[in-house]
mmCIF file of C-alpha atoms in Angstrom:
data_model
loop_
_atom_site.group_PDB
_atom_site.id
_atom_site.type_symbol
_atom_site.label_atom_id
_atom_site.label_comp_id
_atom_site.label_asym_id
_atom_site.label_seq_id
_atom_site.Cartn_x
_atom_site.Cartn_y
_atom_site.Cartn_z
ATOM 1 C CA MET A 14 -0.031 -0.035 -0.178
ATOM 2 C CA THR A 15 1.401 3.502 -0.953
ATOM 3 C CA ALA A 16 -1.489 5.467 -0.062
ATOM 4 C CA ASP A 17 -1.510 7.437 3.149
ATOM 5 C CA ILE A 18 -3.885 5.639 5.581
ATOM 6 C CA GLU A 19 -5.052 5.683 9.101
ATOM 7 C CA LEU A 20 -7.277 2.771 10.646
ATOM 8 C CA GLN A 21 -9.496 3.923 13.398
ATOM 9 C CA TYR A 22 -11.538 1.102 15.260
ATOM 10 C CA PHE A 23 -14.449 2.002 17.173
ATOM 11 C CA PHE A 24 -15.050 -0.647 19.914
ATOM 12 C CA ASP A 25 -16.238 -1.974 23.615
ATOM 13 C CA PRO A 26 -14.123 -3.977 25.407
ATOM 14 C CA PHE A 27 -17.445 -5.947 26.229
ATOM 15 C CA CYS A 28 -19.091 -5.936 23.002
ATOM 16 C CA GLY A 29 -19.384 -9.520 21.995
ATOM 17 C CA TRP A 30 -19.755 -8.357 17.831
ATOM 18 C CA CYS A 31 -16.070 -6.670 18.962
ATOM 19 C CA TYR A 32 -14.886 -9.643 20.163
ATOM 20 C CA ALA A 33 -16.250 -11.357 16.883
ATOM 21 C CA SER A 34 -14.011 -8.725 14.835
ATOM 22 C CA ALA A 35 -10.605 -9.999 16.966
ATOM 23 C CA PRO A 36 -9.130 -11.651 14.460
ATOM 24 C CA ALA A 37 -8.989 -9.052 11.741
ATOM 25 C CA LEU A 38 -8.169 -6.878 14.079
ATOM 26 C CA ALA A 39 -5.242 -8.675 15.206
ATOM 27 C CA GLY A 40 -4.267 -8.852 11.204
ATOM 28 C CA LEU A 41 -4.175 -5.206 11.387
ATOM 29 C CA ALA A 42 -2.411 -4.593 14.369
ATOM 30 C CA ASP A 43 0.284 -6.592 13.102
ATOM 31 C CA ARG A 44 -0.139 -5.307 9.433
ATOM 32 C CA PHE A 45 -0.252 -1.755 10.546
ATOM 33 C CA PRO A 46 1.158 -1.133 14.141
ATOM 34 C CA ASP A 47 1.781 2.418 13.703
ATOM 35 C CA ARG A 48 -1.564 3.396 11.851
ATOM 36 C CA LEU A 49 -4.498 1.572 13.989
ATOM 37 C CA ARG A 50 -5.934 4.102 16.408
ATOM 38 C CA MET A 51 -8.293 2.512 19.428
ATOM 39 C CA LEU A 52 -11.372 4.444 19.733
ATOM 40 C CA PRO A 53 -13.187 2.761 22.774
ATOM 41 C CA SER A 54 -16.731 3.966 22.690
ATOM 42 C CA GLY A 55 -17.736 3.692 26.341
ATOM 43 C CA LEU A 56 -20.800 1.642 25.358
ATOM 44 C CA PHE A 57 -20.802 -0.629 28.321
ATOM 45 C CA VAL A 58 -19.089 1.503 30.651
ATOM 46 C CA GLY A 59 -20.972 1.733 34.202
ATOM 47 C CA ALA A 60 -21.439 -1.050 36.579
ATOM 48 C CA ARG A 61 -25.163 -2.629 36.771
ATOM 49 C CA PRO A 62 -26.219 -6.206 37.557
ATOM 50 C CA ILE A 63 -25.257 -8.820 35.236
ATOM 51 C CA ALA A 64 -28.445 -10.402 36.257
ATOM 52 C CA SER A 65 -30.245 -7.757 34.052
ATOM 53 C CA ILE A 66 -28.541 -8.470 30.742
ATOM 54 C CA SER A 67 -27.667 -12.129 31.243
ATOM 55 C CA ASP A 68 -30.080 -14.287 29.185
ATOM 56 C CA HIS A 69 -30.236 -11.741 26.590
ATOM 57 C CA ALA A 70 -26.146 -11.667 26.441
ATOM 58 C CA TRP A 71 -25.926 -15.660 26.175
ATOM 59 C CA ARG A 72 -28.381 -15.870 23.535
ATOM 60 C CA ASN A 73 -26.763 -13.139 21.889
ATOM 61 C CA ASP A 74 -23.281 -14.596 22.013
ATOM 62 C CA GLN A 75 -24.680 -18.378 20.765
ATOM 63 C CA ARG A 76 -25.838 -16.350 17.431
ATOM 64 C CA ILE A 77 -22.109 -14.656 17.272
ATOM 65 C CA GLU A 78 -20.583 -18.019 17.780
ATOM 66 C CA VAL A 79 -22.575 -19.942 15.144
ATOM 67 C CA LEU A 80 -22.272 -16.967 12.867
ATOM 68 C CA THR A 81 -18.769 -15.871 13.200
ATOM 69 C CA GLY A 82 -16.957 -19.279 15.087
ATOM 70 C CA GLN A 83 -15.689 -17.351 18.000
ATOM 71 C CA ARG A 84 -15.764 -19.469 21.070
ATOM 72 C CA PHE A 85 -18.036 -18.526 24.078
ATOM 73 C CA SER A 86 -17.340 -21.237 26.723
ATOM 74 C CA LYS A 87 -19.521 -22.495 29.392
ATOM 75 C CA GLU A 88 -16.786 -21.305 31.668
ATOM 76 C CA TYR A 89 -17.871 -17.832 30.774
ATOM 77 C CA HIS A 90 -21.506 -18.532 31.084
ATOM 78 C CA GLN A 91 -21.145 -19.989 34.607
ATOM 79 C CA ASN A 92 -18.799 -17.973 35.837
ATOM 80 C CA VAL A 93 -19.902 -14.276 34.662
ATOM 81 C CA LEU A 94 -22.718 -14.108 33.089
ATOM 82 C CA LEU A 95 -24.424 -16.480 36.141
ATOM 83 C CA ALA A 96 -22.016 -14.945 38.866
ATOM 84 C CA PRO A 97 -24.170 -14.100 42.119
ATOM 85 C CA ASN A 98 -24.090 -10.320 42.608
ATOM 86 C CA GLY A 99 -21.610 -10.118 39.629
ATOM 87 C CA VAL A 100 -21.763 -6.969 37.817
ATOM 88 C CA PHE A 101 -21.173 -5.926 33.862
ATOM 89 C CA ASP A 102 -19.113 -2.818 33.338
ATOM 90 C CA SER A 103 -16.513 -2.259 30.925
ATOM 91 C CA GLY A 104 -15.012 0.556 32.984
ATOM 92 C CA PRO A 105 -12.129 -0.895 34.242
ATOM 93 C CA ALA A 106 -10.689 -3.000 30.787
ATOM 94 C CA THR A 107 -11.294 0.807 29.160
ATOM 95 C CA LEU A 108 -9.747 2.248 32.030
ATOM 96 C CA ALA A 109 -6.543 -0.303 31.831
ATOM 97 C CA LEU A 110 -6.462 0.359 27.743
ATOM 98 C CA THR A 111 -5.602 3.903 28.269
ATOM 99 C CA ALA A 112 -3.482 3.043 30.929
ATOM 100 C CA LEU A 113 -1.229 0.526 28.962
ATOM 101 C CA GLY A 114 -1.617 2.701 26.030
ATOM 102 C CA GLU A 115 0.286 5.816 27.674
ATOM 103 C CA HIS A 116 3.073 3.076 27.873
ATOM 104 C CA ALA A 117 3.262 2.374 24.264
ATOM 105 C CA ALA A 118 -0.033 2.295 21.771
ATOM 106 C CA HIS A 119 0.667 -0.994 20.483
ATOM 107 C CA LEU A 120 -0.447 -2.623 23.983
ATOM 108 C CA GLU A 121 -3.878 -1.466 23.145
ATOM 109 C CA PRO A 122 -5.063 -3.772 20.808
ATOM 110 C CA ARG A 123 -3.026 -6.875 22.067
ATOM 111 C CA PHE A 124 -4.967 -6.166 25.256
ATOM 112 C CA LEU A 125 -8.214 -5.765 23.872
ATOM 113 C CA HIS A 126 -7.850 -9.140 22.209
ATOM 114 C CA THR A 127 -6.138 -11.011 25.615
ATOM 115 C CA VAL A 128 -8.987 -9.278 28.253
ATOM 116 C CA GLN A 129 -11.473 -11.042 25.507
ATOM 117 C CA ILE A 130 -10.170 -14.257 25.736
ATOM 118 C CA ALA A 131 -9.817 -13.796 29.486
ATOM 119 C CA ARG A 132 -13.408 -13.176 29.669
ATOM 120 C CA TYR A 133 -15.091 -15.329 26.874
ATOM 121 C CA VAL A 134 -13.187 -18.387 26.831
ATOM 122 C CA ASP A 135 -11.596 -18.522 30.203
ATOM 123 C CA GLY A 136 -14.619 -16.934 32.250
ATOM 124 C CA ARG A 137 -12.832 -14.657 34.298
ATOM 125 C CA ASP A 138 -14.653 -11.640 35.588
ATOM 126 C CA THR A 139 -13.490 -8.939 33.679
ATOM 127 C CA SER A 140 -15.255 -6.423 35.455
ATOM 128 C CA ASN A 141 -13.210 -6.856 38.309
ATOM 129 C CA VAL A 142 -10.288 -4.579 38.473
ATOM 130 C CA GLN A 143 -7.957 -7.141 40.064
ATOM 131 C CA GLU A 144 -8.673 -9.583 36.948
ATOM 132 C CA VAL A 145 -8.181 -6.600 34.556
ATOM 133 C CA ALA A 146 -4.914 -5.715 36.368
ATOM 134 C CA THR A 147 -3.594 -9.225 36.123
ATOM 135 C CA VAL A 148 -4.261 -9.222 32.169
ATOM 136 C CA ALA A 149 -2.985 -6.112 31.851
ATOM 137 C CA VAL A 150 0.328 -6.484 33.502
ATOM 138 C CA GLN A 151 0.729 -9.901 31.371
ATOM 139 C CA VAL A 152 0.428 -8.142 28.339
ATOM 140 C CA ALA A 153 2.664 -5.760 29.071
ATOM 141 C CA ALA A 154 5.219 -8.064 30.489
ATOM 142 C CA GLU A 155 4.986 -10.072 27.124
ATOM 143 C CA HIS A 156 5.943 -6.896 25.441
ATOM 144 C CA GLY A 157 9.025 -5.978 27.433
ATOM 145 C CA VAL A 158 7.229 -3.609 29.747
ATOM 146 C CA GLU A 159 7.508 -4.754 33.345
ATOM 147 C CA LEU A 160 4.430 -3.421 35.917
ATOM 148 C CA SER A 161 2.991 -4.451 39.349
ATOM 149 C CA ALA A 162 -0.281 -5.426 39.398
ATOM 150 C CA GLU A 163 -1.009 -4.387 42.926
ATOM 151 C CA ILE A 164 0.286 -0.715 41.615
ATOM 152 C CA PHE A 165 -1.395 -0.912 38.602
ATOM 153 C CA ALA A 166 -4.805 -2.296 40.114
ATOM 154 C CA GLU A 167 -4.789 0.682 42.517
ATOM 155 C CA LYS A 168 -4.483 3.185 39.460
ATOM 156 C CA LEU A 169 -7.477 1.866 38.002
ATOM 157 C CA ARG A 170 -9.349 2.352 41.444
ATOM 158 C CA ASN A 171 -7.732 5.766 42.431
ATOM 159 C CA ASP A 172 -6.375 7.794 40.060
ATOM 160 C CA PRO A 173 -8.618 10.866 38.712
ATOM 161 C CA ALA A 174 -6.359 11.578 36.199
ATOM 162 C CA LEU A 175 -6.438 8.506 34.347
ATOM 163 C CA SER A 176 -10.405 8.411 34.730
ATOM 164 C CA GLU A 177 -10.384 12.284 33.397
ATOM 165 C CA ARG A 178 -8.168 10.943 30.182
ATOM 166 C CA THR A 179 -10.353 8.062 29.720
ATOM 167 C CA LEU A 180 -13.450 9.542 29.716
ATOM 168 C CA GLU A 181 -12.156 12.659 27.530
ATOM 169 C CA ARG A 182 -11.275 9.728 24.896
ATOM 170 C CA MET A 183 -15.022 8.446 25.143
ATOM 171 C CA GLU A 184 -16.419 11.414 24.542
ATOM 172 C CA GLU A 185 -13.866 11.965 21.409
ATOM 173 C CA THR A 186 -15.112 8.608 20.049
ATOM 174 C CA GLN A 187 -18.535 9.263 20.631
ATOM 175 C CA ARG A 188 -18.163 12.860 18.607
ATOM 176 C CA ARG A 189 -16.264 11.047 15.887
ATOM 177 C CA MET A 190 -19.126 8.747 15.475
ATOM 178 C CA ASN A 191 -21.657 11.356 15.103
ATOM 179 C CA ILE A 192 -19.892 13.417 12.846
ATOM 180 C CA LEU A 193 -19.801 10.083 10.510
ATOM 181 C CA GLY A 194 -22.932 8.551 11.254
ATOM 182 C CA ILE A 195 -21.872 5.555 13.195
ATOM 183 C CA ARG A 196 -24.546 3.760 15.061
ATOM 184 C CA GLY A 197 -22.727 0.866 17.235
ATOM 185 C CA VAL A 198 -20.035 -1.030 17.734
ATOM 186 C CA PRO A 199 -17.291 -2.716 16.184
ATOM 187 C CA GLN A 200 -16.889 -0.166 13.176
ATOM 188 C CA LEU A 201 -13.370 0.311 11.336
ATOM 189 C CA VAL A 202 -12.904 3.687 9.827
ATOM 190 C CA ALA A 203 -9.957 4.115 7.031
ATOM 191 C CA ARG A 204 -8.898 7.298 6.613
ATOM 192 C CA ILE A 205 -7.026 6.960 3.302
ATOM 193 C CA ASN A 206 -5.353 10.310 1.770
ATOM 194 C CA GLY A 207 -7.810 12.337 4.271
ATOM 195 C CA HIS A 208 -11.270 10.730 2.908
ATOM 196 C CA ALA A 209 -12.791 8.598 5.372
ATOM 197 C CA HIS A 210 -14.163 5.126 4.497
ATOM 198 C CA VAL A 211 -16.702 3.192 6.802
ATOM 199 C CA LEU A 212 -16.054 -0.635 6.069
ATOM 200 C CA SER A 213 -18.906 -2.930 6.600
ATOM 201 C CA GLY A 214 -19.534 -5.152 9.329
ATOM 202 C CA ASP A 215 -19.182 -8.201 6.872
ATOM 203 C CA ALA A 216 -15.099 -6.934 6.246
ATOM 204 C CA LEU A 217 -14.696 -7.184 9.834
ATOM 205 C CA TYR A 218 -16.117 -10.553 10.659
ATOM 206 C CA GLN A 219 -14.103 -13.098 7.987
ATOM 207 C CA GLY A 220 -10.721 -12.693 9.268
ATOM 208 C CA PRO A 221 -7.594 -10.571 8.460
ATOM 209 C CA VAL A 222 -7.117 -11.678 4.887
ATOM 210 C CA HIS A 223 -10.565 -10.543 3.543
ATOM 211 C CA LEU A 224 -9.869 -7.473 5.596
ATOM 212 C CA VAL A 225 -6.500 -6.532 4.341
ATOM 213 C CA ALA A 226 -8.183 -7.471 0.882
ATOM 214 C CA ALA A 227 -11.006 -4.796 1.179
ATOM 215 C CA LEU A 228 -8.588 -2.048 2.219
ATOM 216 C CA ASP A 229 -6.155 -2.705 -0.560
ATOM 217 C CA GLU A 230 -9.502 -2.533 -2.937
ATOM 218 C CA LEU A 231 -10.035 1.064 -1.115
ATOM 219 C CA CYS A 232 -6.334 2.059 -1.599
ATOM 220 C CA ALA A 233 -6.235 1.196 -5.073
ATOM 221 C CA VAL A 234 -9.032 3.887 -6.255
ATOM 222 C CA ALA A 235 -8.160 6.322 -3.503
#
């Protein structure tokens, strides 16, 4: 590709369809590490009882698995969706994404994929700050950044500046979505030679080869 390209990925860590697009996103992160911009929407930020959405979430998750092949395990169903007094809140994961990105931007897509696997496959409660911190520290260590899980968890709980930066980031994401006329996540926008192109959902759910081919086609006519 010779075109000037920036890839803007709109998402929420607890969005099942965003998990469905994870293989394509991983391919983008490998192919365009310096051109991929992560834009968390805040869709599921704010604690609510998991029981209020568990049945709907599981039905939707099963549909996603059938359509895309992404796995939603029995451990996730039992330990997360059916957890007594469980909560549903992507806030800790969104804060962690921002905190890691301030160490190195390329950690953000890696963290997103890893925290999705922790939730949907391993059945870990990623509304829990300590669980999120453990995942974040693991991802950082795999990329040569040493962090303390205890200090990182405390940062997620009690760092007003981090909370403010994350809020500003979500507000900027929502502003961009409004300008582009985007409703819902995930969405991928390719800004090629200054012009924004919103890619279809199909391009995100068919894996990295299909998505890169769609980007190649856009660049060829840009």
